[in-house]
PDB file of C-alpha atoms in Angstrom:
ATOM      1  CA  MET A 580      83.003  99.104 101.789  1.00  0.00           C
ATOM      2  CA  THR A 581      83.321 101.713  99.033  1.00  0.00           C
ATOM      3  CA  ASP A 582      82.492 105.364  98.536  1.00  0.00           C
ATOM      4  CA  SER A 583      81.106 106.490  95.202  1.00  0.00           C
ATOM      5  CA  LEU A 584      83.085 109.338  93.704  1.00  0.00           C
ATOM      6  CA  THR A 585      81.181 112.523  92.966  1.00  0.00           C
ATOM      7  CA  SER A 586      81.537 114.635  89.831  1.00  0.00           C
ATOM      8  CA  LEU A 587      84.372 116.392  91.713  1.00  0.00           C
ATOM      9  CA  GLY A 588      86.312 113.126  91.966  1.00  0.00           C
ATOM     10  CA  LEU A 589      85.744 112.939  95.737  1.00  0.00           C
ATOM     11  CA  PRO A 590      84.056 110.520  98.148  1.00  0.00           C
ATOM     12  CA  ASP A 591      80.459 111.624  98.622  1.00  0.00           C
ATOM     13  CA  ARG A 592      80.952 112.160 102.369  1.00  0.00           C
ATOM     14  CA  VAL A 593      83.254 115.158 101.749  1.00  0.00           C
ATOM     15  CA  ARG A 594      81.878 118.529 102.899  1.00  0.00           C
ATOM     16  CA  ALA A 595      84.980 120.735 102.778  1.00  0.00           C
ATOM     17  CA  CYS A 596      88.012 121.205 100.518  1.00  0.00           C
ATOM     18  CA  LEU A 597      91.327 122.481 101.931  1.00  0.00           C
ATOM     19  CA  PHE A 598      93.760 123.734  99.287  1.00  0.00           C
ATOM     20  CA  ASP A 599      97.457 124.460  99.528  1.00  0.00           C
ATOM     21  CA  LEU A 600      98.521 127.591  97.603  1.00  0.00           C
ATOM     22  CA  ASP A 601     101.938 127.303  95.950  1.00  0.00           C
ATOM     23  CA  GLY A 602     101.999 124.545  93.350  1.00  0.00           C
ATOM     24  CA  VAL A 603      98.324 123.656  93.814  1.00  0.00           C
ATOM     25  CA  LEU A 604      96.438 126.883  93.086  1.00  0.00           C
ATOM     26  CA  THR A 605      99.235 129.078  91.753  1.00  0.00           C
ATOM     27  CA  LYS A 606     102.488 128.646  89.853  1.00  0.00           C
ATOM     28  CA  THR A 607     104.451 130.440  92.573  1.00  0.00           C
ATOM     29  CA  ALA A 608     106.270 127.272  93.685  1.00  0.00           C
ATOM     30  CA  VAL A 609     108.809 127.815  90.900  1.00  0.00           C
ATOM     31  CA  VAL A 610     109.435 131.355  92.184  1.00  0.00           C
ATOM     32  CA  HIS A 611     109.921 130.067  95.744  1.00  0.00           C
ATOM     33  CA  THR A 612     112.371 127.457  94.439  1.00  0.00           C
ATOM     34  CA  ALA A 613     114.425 130.067  92.601  1.00  0.00           C
ATOM     35  CA  ALA A 614     114.527 132.335  95.676  1.00  0.00           C
ATOM     36  CA  TRP A 615     115.613 129.470  97.935  1.00  0.00           C
ATOM     37  CA  LYS A 616     118.321 128.368  95.503  1.00  0.00           C
ATOM     38  CA  GLU A 617     119.800 131.850  95.169  1.00  0.00           C
ATOM     39  CA  THR A 618     119.723 132.322  98.946  1.00  0.00           C
ATOM     40  CA  PHE A 619     121.320 129.004  99.874  1.00  0.00           C
ATOM     41  CA  ASP A 620     123.853 129.013  97.043  1.00  0.00           C
ATOM     42  CA  ASP A 621     125.096 132.492  98.016  1.00  0.00           C
ATOM     43  CA  PHE A 622     125.364 131.402 101.646  1.00  0.00           C
ATOM     44  CA  LEU A 623     127.163 128.125 100.839  1.00  0.00           C
ATOM     45  CA  ARG A 624     129.512 129.777  98.350  1.00  0.00           C
ATOM     46  CA  HIS A 625     130.531 132.363 100.953  1.00  0.00           C
ATOM     47  CA  ARG A 626     130.921 129.683 103.644  1.00  0.00           C
ATOM     48  CA  ASP A 627     132.584 126.849 101.718  1.00  0.00           C
ATOM     49  CA  GLY A 628     134.247 128.585  98.791  1.00  0.00           C
ATOM     50  CA  PRO A 629     134.120 127.689  95.103  1.00  0.00           C
ATOM     51  CA  GLY A 630     133.938 123.937  95.793  1.00  0.00           C
ATOM     52  CA  TYR A 631     130.587 124.239  97.595  1.00  0.00           C
ATOM     53  CA  THR A 632     127.753 121.812  96.840  1.00  0.00           C
ATOM     54  CA  PRO A 633     124.839 123.867  95.518  1.00  0.00           C
ATOM     55  CA  PHE A 634     121.238 123.610  96.640  1.00  0.00           C
ATOM     56  CA  ASP A 635     119.401 121.130  94.411  1.00  0.00           C
ATOM     57  CA  PRO A 636     116.149 122.729  93.227  1.00  0.00           C
ATOM     58  CA  VAL A 637     114.431 119.348  92.963  1.00  0.00           C
ATOM     59  CA  SER A 638     115.666 116.941  95.650  1.00  0.00           C
ATOM     60  CA  ASP A 639     116.680 119.498  98.307  1.00  0.00           C
ATOM     61  CA  TYR A 640     113.578 121.613  97.724  1.00  0.00           C
ATOM     62  CA  ASP A 641     111.203 118.638  97.926  1.00  0.00           C
ATOM     63  CA  GLU A 642     112.870 117.038 100.949  1.00  0.00           C
ATOM     64  CA  TYR A 643     113.778 119.986 103.162  1.00  0.00           C
ATOM     65  CA  VAL A 644     111.897 123.119 102.144  1.00  0.00           C
ATOM     66  CA  ASP A 645     108.672 122.601 100.198  1.00  0.00           C
ATOM     67  CA  GLY A 646     105.534 123.250 102.247  1.00  0.00           C
ATOM     68  CA  ARG A 647     107.371 124.145 105.464  1.00  0.00           C
ATOM     69  CA  PRO A 648     107.305 127.487 107.267  1.00  0.00           C
ATOM     70  CA  ARG A 649     110.278 129.532 106.140  1.00  0.00           C
ATOM     71  CA  ALA A 650     112.405 129.284 109.298  1.00  0.00           C
ATOM     72  CA  ASP A 651     111.782 125.526 109.421  1.00  0.00           C
ATOM     73  CA  GLY A 652     112.976 125.270 105.825  1.00  0.00           C
ATOM     74  CA  VAL A 653     116.211 127.071 106.692  1.00  0.00           C
ATOM     75  CA  ARG A 654     116.861 124.859 109.728  1.00  0.00           C
ATOM     76  CA  THR A 655     116.003 121.611 107.954  1.00  0.00           C
ATOM     77  CA  PHE A 656     118.125 122.222 104.873  1.00  0.00           C
ATOM     78  CA  LEU A 657     121.136 123.485 106.820  1.00  0.00           C
ATOM     79  CA  ALA A 658     120.890 120.487 109.176  1.00  0.00           C
ATOM     80  CA  SER A 659     121.116 118.221 106.115  1.00  0.00           C
ATOM     81  CA  ARG A 660     124.513 119.830 105.441  1.00  0.00           C
ATOM     82  CA  GLY A 661     125.616 119.598 109.078  1.00  0.00           C
ATOM     83  CA  ILE A 662     125.287 123.370 109.555  1.00  0.00           C
ATOM     84  CA  GLU A 663     123.720 125.052 112.565  1.00  0.00           C
ATOM     85  CA  LEU A 664     123.144 128.804 112.760  1.00  0.00           C
ATOM     86  CA  PRO A 665     121.982 130.977 115.663  1.00  0.00           C
ATOM     87  CA  GLU A 666     118.239 131.522 115.594  1.00  0.00           C
ATOM     88  CA  GLY A 667     118.355 135.302 115.670  1.00  0.00           C
ATOM     89  CA  GLY A 668     115.012 137.117 115.553  1.00  0.00           C
ATOM     90  CA  PRO A 669     112.260 137.813 113.024  1.00  0.00           C
ATOM     91  CA  ASP A 670     113.578 141.345 112.395  1.00  0.00           C
ATOM     92  CA  ASP A 671     117.148 140.266 111.586  1.00  0.00           C
ATOM     93  CA  PRO A 672     118.529 142.017 108.476  1.00  0.00           C
ATOM     94  CA  PRO A 673     118.947 139.764 105.435  1.00  0.00           C
ATOM     95  CA  ASP A 674     122.748 139.898 105.593  1.00  0.00           C
ATOM     96  CA  ARG A 675     122.896 138.468 109.130  1.00  0.00           C
ATOM     97  CA  GLU A 676     123.939 134.808 109.275  1.00  0.00           C
ATOM     98  CA  THR A 677     121.123 133.567 111.469  1.00  0.00           C
ATOM     99  CA  VAL A 678     118.136 131.356 110.730  1.00  0.00           C
ATOM    100  CA  HIS A 679     115.850 134.373 110.516  1.00  0.00           C
ATOM    101  CA  GLY A 680     118.397 136.491 108.653  1.00  0.00           C
ATOM    102  CA  LEU A 681     118.758 133.838 105.961  1.00  0.00           C
ATOM    103  CA  GLY A 682     114.993 133.418 105.821  1.00  0.00           C
ATOM    104  CA  ASN A 683     114.507 137.170 105.424  1.00  0.00           C
ATOM    105  CA  ARG A 684     117.079 137.169 102.619  1.00  0.00           C
ATOM    106  CA  LYS A 685     115.009 134.540 100.841  1.00  0.00           C
ATOM    107  CA  ASN A 686     111.830 136.533 101.420  1.00  0.00           C
ATOM    108  CA  ASN A 687     113.310 139.705  99.951  1.00  0.00           C
ATOM    109  CA  LEU A 688     114.335 137.752  96.848  1.00  0.00           C
ATOM    110  CA  LEU A 689     110.887 136.171  96.615  1.00  0.00           C
ATOM    111  CA  LEU A 690     109.091 139.505  96.794  1.00  0.00           C
ATOM    112  CA  LYS A 691     111.446 140.961  94.188  1.00  0.00           C
ATOM    113  CA  LYS A 692     110.815 138.044  91.823  1.00  0.00           C
ATOM    114  CA  LEU A 693     107.049 138.281  92.352  1.00  0.00           C
ATOM    115  CA  ARG A 694     107.130 142.002  91.555  1.00  0.00           C
ATOM    116  CA  GLU A 695     109.149 141.345  88.407  1.00  0.00           C
ATOM    117  CA  GLN A 696     107.390 138.184  87.211  1.00  0.00           C
ATOM    118  CA  GLY A 697     103.967 138.366  88.836  1.00  0.00           C
ATOM    119  CA  ALA A 698     101.911 135.390  90.018  1.00  0.00           C
ATOM    120  CA  GLU A 699      99.860 133.103  87.812  1.00  0.00           C
ATOM    121  CA  ALA A 700      97.048 130.724  88.698  1.00  0.00           C
ATOM    122  CA  TYR A 701      96.688 127.225  87.314  1.00  0.00           C
ATOM    123  CA  GLU A 702      93.534 127.588  85.239  1.00  0.00           C
ATOM    124  CA  GLY A 703      92.587 123.957  85.900  1.00  0.00           C
ATOM    125  CA  SER A 704      92.677 124.743  89.623  1.00  0.00           C
ATOM    126  CA  ARG A 705      90.546 127.867  89.177  1.00  0.00           C
ATOM    127  CA  ARG A 706      88.005 125.818  87.242  1.00  0.00           C
ATOM    128  CA  TYR A 707      88.030 123.102  89.893  1.00  0.00           C
ATOM    129  CA  VAL A 708      87.572 125.474  92.852  1.00  0.00           C
ATOM    130  CA  ASN A 709      84.661 127.139  91.067  1.00  0.00           C
ATOM    131  CA  ALA A 710      83.086 123.707  90.551  1.00  0.00           C
ATOM    132  CA  VAL A 711      83.609 122.872  94.230  1.00  0.00           C
ATOM    133  CA  ARG A 712      81.776 126.017  95.267  1.00  0.00           C
ATOM    134  CA  GLU A 713      78.986 125.394  92.764  1.00  0.00           C
ATOM    135  CA  GLN A 714      78.459 122.038  94.497  1.00  0.00           C
ATOM    136  CA  GLY A 715      78.026 123.843  97.831  1.00  0.00           C
ATOM    137  CA  LEU A 716      81.186 122.574  99.532  1.00  0.00           C
ATOM    138  CA  ALA A 717      83.120 124.742 101.961  1.00  0.00           C
ATOM    139  CA  THR A 718      86.570 125.932 100.860  1.00  0.00           C
ATOM    140  CA  ALA A 719      89.764 126.987 102.616  1.00  0.00           C
ATOM    141  CA  VAL A 720      93.272 127.857 101.545  1.00  0.00           C
ATOM    142  CA  VAL A 721      96.035 126.600 103.847  1.00  0.00           C
ATOM    143  CA  SER A 722      99.531 127.929 103.213  1.00  0.00           C
ATOM    144  CA  SER A 723     102.755 128.415 105.154  1.00  0.00           C
ATOM    145  CA  SER A 724     103.274 131.671 103.227  1.00  0.00           C
ATOM    146  CA  ALA A 725     102.255 134.974 104.773  1.00  0.00           C
ATOM    147  CA  ASN A 726     102.024 136.414 101.245  1.00  0.00           C
ATOM    148  CA  CYS A 727      99.006 134.176 100.660  1.00  0.00           C
ATOM    149  CA  ARG A 728      96.337 136.898 100.643  1.00  0.00           C
ATOM    150  CA  GLU A 729      98.288 139.150  98.301  1.00  0.00           C
ATOM    151  CA  VAL A 730      99.023 136.308  95.879  1.00  0.00           C
ATOM    152  CA  LEU A 731      95.360 135.228  95.790  1.00  0.00           C
ATOM    153  CA  GLU A 732      94.250 138.804  95.186  1.00  0.00           C
ATOM    154  CA  SER A 733      96.753 139.186  92.349  1.00  0.00           C
ATOM    155  CA  VAL A 734      95.254 136.203  90.507  1.00  0.00           C
ATOM    156  CA  ASP A 735      91.642 137.140  91.362  1.00  0.00           C
ATOM    157  CA  MET A 736      90.969 134.083  93.541  1.00  0.00           C
ATOM    158  CA  ALA A 737      90.692 135.611  97.029  1.00  0.00           C
ATOM    159  CA  GLY A 738      86.887 135.493  96.945  1.00  0.00           C
ATOM    160  CA  LEU A 739      86.801 131.747  96.326  1.00  0.00           C
ATOM    161  CA  PHE A 740      87.711 130.723  99.878  1.00  0.00           C
ATOM    162  CA  ASP A 741      85.621 130.853 103.045  1.00  0.00           C
ATOM    163  CA  VAL A 742      88.685 130.585 105.301  1.00  0.00           C
ATOM    164  CA  ARG A 743      92.369 131.397 104.945  1.00  0.00           C
ATOM    165  CA  ILE A 744      94.958 129.882 107.294  1.00  0.00           C
ATOM    166  CA  ASP A 745      98.308 131.304 106.227  1.00  0.00           C
ATOM    167  CA  GLY A 746     101.705 131.974 107.769  1.00  0.00           C
ATOM    168  CA  ASN A 747     100.461 135.056 109.587  1.00  0.00           C
ATOM    169  CA  VAL A 748      97.512 133.226 111.140  1.00  0.00           C
ATOM    170  CA  ALA A 749      99.701 130.260 112.085  1.00  0.00           C
ATOM    171  CA  ALA A 750     102.155 132.583 113.860  1.00  0.00           C
ATOM    172  CA  GLU A 751      99.399 134.430 115.709  1.00  0.00           C
ATOM    173  CA  ARG A 752      97.754 131.200 116.872  1.00  0.00           C
ATOM    174  CA  LYS A 753     101.077 129.411 117.453  1.00  0.00           C
ATOM    175  CA  LEU A 754     100.197 126.587 115.062  1.00  0.00           C
ATOM    176  CA  PRO A 755     103.113 124.387 113.979  1.00  0.00           C
ATOM    177  CA  GLY A 756     103.540 124.161 110.227  1.00  0.00           C
ATOM    178  CA  LYS A 757     103.602 121.206 107.883  1.00  0.00           C
ATOM    179  CA  PRO A 758     104.358 118.307 108.166  1.00  0.00           C
ATOM    180  CA  HIS A 759     102.245 118.789 111.312  1.00  0.00           C
ATOM    181  CA  PRO A 760      98.508 118.784 110.506  1.00  0.00           C
ATOM    182  CA  ASP A 761      97.580 121.708 112.752  1.00  0.00           C
ATOM    183  CA  THR A 762      96.989 124.349 110.060  1.00  0.00           C
ATOM    184  CA  PHE A 763      94.730 122.033 108.050  1.00  0.00           C
ATOM    185  CA  LEU A 764      92.888 121.001 111.213  1.00  0.00           C
ATOM    186  CA  GLU A 765      92.413 124.678 112.093  1.00  0.00           C
ATOM    187  CA  ALA A 766      90.900 125.327 108.667  1.00  0.00           C
ATOM    188  CA  ALA A 767      88.464 122.425 109.066  1.00  0.00           C
ATOM    189  CA  LYS A 768      87.551 123.698 112.528  1.00  0.00           C
ATOM    190  CA  GLU A 769      86.877 127.199 111.156  1.00  0.00           C
ATOM    191  CA  LEU A 770      84.590 125.649 108.549  1.00  0.00           C
ATOM    192  CA  GLY A 771      82.778 123.568 111.152  1.00  0.00           C
ATOM    193  CA  VAL A 772      83.624 120.293 109.414  1.00  0.00           C
ATOM    194  CA  PRO A 773      85.366 117.260 110.980  1.00  0.00           C
ATOM    195  CA  ALA A 774      88.629 116.155 109.408  1.00  0.00           C
ATOM    196  CA  THR A 775      87.022 112.891 108.299  1.00  0.00           C
ATOM    197  CA  GLN A 776      84.715 114.900 106.005  1.00  0.00           C
ATOM    198  CA  ALA A 777      87.413 117.179 104.589  1.00  0.00           C
ATOM    199  CA  VAL A 778      89.850 116.679 101.714  1.00  0.00           C
ATOM    200  CA  VAL A 779      93.408 118.044 101.551  1.00  0.00           C
ATOM    201  CA  TYR A 780      94.952 119.101  98.225  1.00  0.00           C
ATOM    202  CA  GLU A 781      98.762 119.291  98.318  1.00  0.00           C
ATOM    203  CA  ASP A 782     101.802 119.109  96.060  1.00  0.00           C
ATOM    204  CA  ALA A 783     104.440 118.969  98.824  1.00  0.00           C
ATOM    205  CA  LEU A 784     105.596 115.817 100.589  1.00  0.00           C
ATOM    206  CA  ALA A 785     105.338 117.685 103.911  1.00  0.00           C
ATOM    207  CA  GLY A 786     101.728 118.482 103.019  1.00  0.00           C
ATOM    208  CA  MET A 787     101.021 114.813 102.302  1.00  0.00           C
ATOM    209  CA  ASP A 788     102.431 113.960 105.727  1.00  0.00           C
ATOM    210  CA  ALA A 789     100.143 116.581 107.289  1.00  0.00           C
ATOM    211  CA  GLY A 790      97.109 115.158 105.534  1.00  0.00           C
ATOM    212  CA  ARG A 791      97.895 111.663 106.736  1.00  0.00           C
ATOM    213  CA  ALA A 792      98.706 112.752 110.301  1.00  0.00           C
ATOM    214  CA  GLY A 793      95.442 114.708 110.536  1.00  0.00           C
ATOM    215  CA  HIS A 794      93.337 111.662 109.542  1.00  0.00           C
ATOM    216  CA  PHE A 795      91.530 113.595 106.837  1.00  0.00           C
ATOM    217  CA  GLY A 796      88.858 111.850 104.824  1.00  0.00           C
ATOM    218  CA  TYR A 797      90.751 112.084 101.523  1.00  0.00           C
ATOM    219  CA  VAL A 798      94.118 113.429 100.370  1.00  0.00           C
ATOM    220  CA  VAL A 799      94.748 114.559  96.780  1.00  0.00           C
ATOM    221  CA  GLY A 800      98.358 114.778  95.638  1.00  0.00           C
ATOM    222  CA  VAL A 801      99.091 117.250  92.835  1.00  0.00           C
ATOM    223  CA  ASP A 802     102.153 116.180  90.891  1.00  0.00           C
ATOM    224  CA  ARG A 803     103.730 119.147  89.129  1.00  0.00           C
ATOM    225  CA  VAL A 804     107.316 117.835  89.109  1.00  0.00           C
ATOM    226  CA  GLY A 805     107.172 114.079  88.478  1.00  0.00           C
ATOM    227  CA  GLN A 806     107.005 112.778  92.043  1.00  0.00           C
ATOM    228  CA  ALA A 807     103.745 110.816  91.907  1.00  0.00           C
ATOM    229  CA  ASP A 808     105.189 107.735  93.625  1.00  0.00           C
ATOM    230  CA  ALA A 809     106.613 109.813  96.468  1.00  0.00           C
ATOM    231  CA  LEU A 810     103.267 111.589  96.949  1.00  0.00           C
ATOM    232  CA  ARG A 811     101.550 108.195  97.245  1.00  0.00           C
ATOM    233  CA  ARG A 812     104.160 106.937  99.713  1.00  0.00           C
ATOM    234  CA  HIS A 813     103.549 110.013 101.846  1.00  0.00           C
ATOM    235  CA  GLY A 814      99.800 109.491 102.007  1.00  0.00           C
ATOM    236  CA  ALA A 815      98.013 110.560  98.807  1.00  0.00           C
ATOM    237  CA  ASP A 816      94.799 108.652  98.084  1.00  0.00           C
ATOM    238  CA  VAL A 817      94.920 109.828  94.482  1.00  0.00           C
ATOM    239  CA  VAL A 818      97.519 111.724  92.431  1.00  0.00           C
ATOM    240  CA  VAL A 819      96.725 114.041  89.510  1.00  0.00           C
ATOM    241  CA  LYS A 820      98.820 116.385  87.388  1.00  0.00           C
ATOM    242  CA  ASP A 821      96.064 119.006  87.357  1.00  0.00           C
ATOM    243  CA  LEU A 822      92.966 119.395  89.521  1.00  0.00           C
ATOM    244  CA  ALA A 823      90.770 119.591  86.435  1.00  0.00           C
ATOM    245  CA  GLU A 824      91.454 115.863  85.926  1.00  0.00           C
ATOM    246  CA  LEU A 825      89.149 115.234  88.879  1.00  0.00           C
ATOM    247  CA  LEU A 826      86.166 116.865  87.137  1.00  0.00           C
ATOM    248  CA  LYS A 827      84.528 113.738  85.793  1.00  0.00           C
ATOM    249  CA  PRO A 828      82.248 110.972  87.099  1.00  0.00           C
ATOM    250  CA  GLY A 829      84.352 108.401  88.930  1.00  0.00           C
ATOM    251  CA  GLN A 830      84.305 104.783  89.941  1.00  0.00           C
ATOM    252  CA  PRO A 831      84.057 103.435  93.512  1.00  0.00           C
ATOM    253  CA  THR A 832      87.146 103.994  95.609  1.00  0.00           C
ATOM    254  CA  PRO A 833      88.292 102.047  98.687  1.00  0.00           C
ATOM    255  CA  GLU A 834      86.916 103.491 101.876  1.00  0.00           C
ATOM    256  CA  GLN A 835      89.581 105.597 103.614  1.00  0.00           C
ATOM    257  CA  SER A 836      87.870 106.542 106.879  1.00  0.00           C
ATOM    258  CA  ALA A 837      84.548 107.358 108.532  1.00  0.00           C
ATOM    259  CA  PRO A 838      82.280 105.103 106.446  1.00  0.00           C
ATOM    260  CA  GLY A 839      78.669 105.948 105.857  1.00  0.00           C
ATOM    261  CA  HIS A 840      78.778 109.715 106.319  1.00  0.00           C
ATOM    262  CA  PRO A 841      76.247 111.388 104.029  1.00  0.00           C
ATOM    263  CA  ASN A 842      76.993 114.746 102.486  1.00  0.00           C
ATOM    264  CA  PRO A 843      74.578 117.212 104.092  1.00  0.00           C
ATOM    265  CA  GLY A 844      75.884 120.159 102.093  1.00  0.00           C
ATOM    266  CA  HIS A 845      77.640 123.339 103.075  1.00  0.00           C
ATOM    267  CA  SER A 846      75.708 125.706 105.341  1.00  0.00           C
ATOM    268  CA  ASN A 847      77.626 128.889 104.474  1.00  0.00           C
ATOM    269  CA  PRO A 848      80.046 129.166 107.416  1.00  0.00           C
ATOM    270  CA  GLY A 849      81.357 132.578 108.364  1.00  0.00           C
ATOM    271  CA  HIS A 850      84.316 134.067 106.508  1.00  0.00           C
ATOM    272  CA  ALA A 851      87.314 133.779 108.823  1.00  0.00           C
ATOM    273  CA  ASN A 852      90.599 135.680 108.686  1.00  0.00           C
ATOM    274  CA  PRO A 853      89.613 138.576 106.416  1.00  0.00           C
ATOM    275  CA  GLY A 854      93.225 139.617 105.926  1.00  0.00           C
ATOM    276  CA  HIS A 855      96.599 140.037 107.581  1.00  0.00           C
ATOM    277  CA  PRO A 856      98.465 142.581 105.477  1.00  0.00           C
ATOM    278  CA  LYS A 857     101.833 142.411 107.211  1.00  0.00           C
ATOM    279  CA  GLU A 858     104.911 141.313 105.279  1.00  0.00           C
ATOM    280  CA  ASP A 859     105.684 137.662 104.711  1.00  0.00           C
ATOM    281  CA  SER A 860     107.136 135.880 107.734  1.00  0.00           C
ATOM    282  CA  GLN A 861     106.893 132.329 106.425  1.00  0.00           C
ATOM    283  CA  ALA A 862     107.786 130.364 103.287  1.00  0.00           C
TER     284      ALA A 862
END
């Protein structure tokens, strides 16, 4: 059985669109990468001396950090180097050699770079989200970053999403981060839409894993760095370089799940999570 693709490039059963932030909506992924590299390289240089192996901004970032909550990114990357640090606590100073201290060091660098460079939206993504809303579909942004609200406001996109599940919300509700599907499932729940009628948009391999694990109706991989094959291996139904590529009439696509669900339209769900202004505690 097949689903016809709509003018949004989606199966016609889809009622909600769940967007990652960094690398999907905004160009902040490159700023995150630079902050992680500076943080880990300084740590490794101090620990191992001049012969240290630096953090690779492509392979290490994609495999161990991208899409994960910040503390998980620290643990996962260090484990790949056979390093284990004490956990410490969320308020650890950035010069303390703990998981949270290293994460806070990265966050300070990130905020500094954002102040200096600013954030920028992908205009194809802005165009696509506007088209999604014009079609009456529900929208959510799902990000491991607790700077999500501020970044969206800075690029004038905060008003385009009915629900925001970010690092602050995940911490408050004790939701595990990607590659677990819980934050995406929470967004679908807030919108009143089953996962089988929601689509996940992600650029991170951990996000692809979350989309697959959550049994969502469709998963769109956004390839900004030349990893289309890896995105498909991790669960993408389709891979694009820019969301605007989806804005065209499509051909039938193999049924992924929940056949025969009509699209009843979006019934204007309530706006959840109006804002959590505390400082970033995630990636």
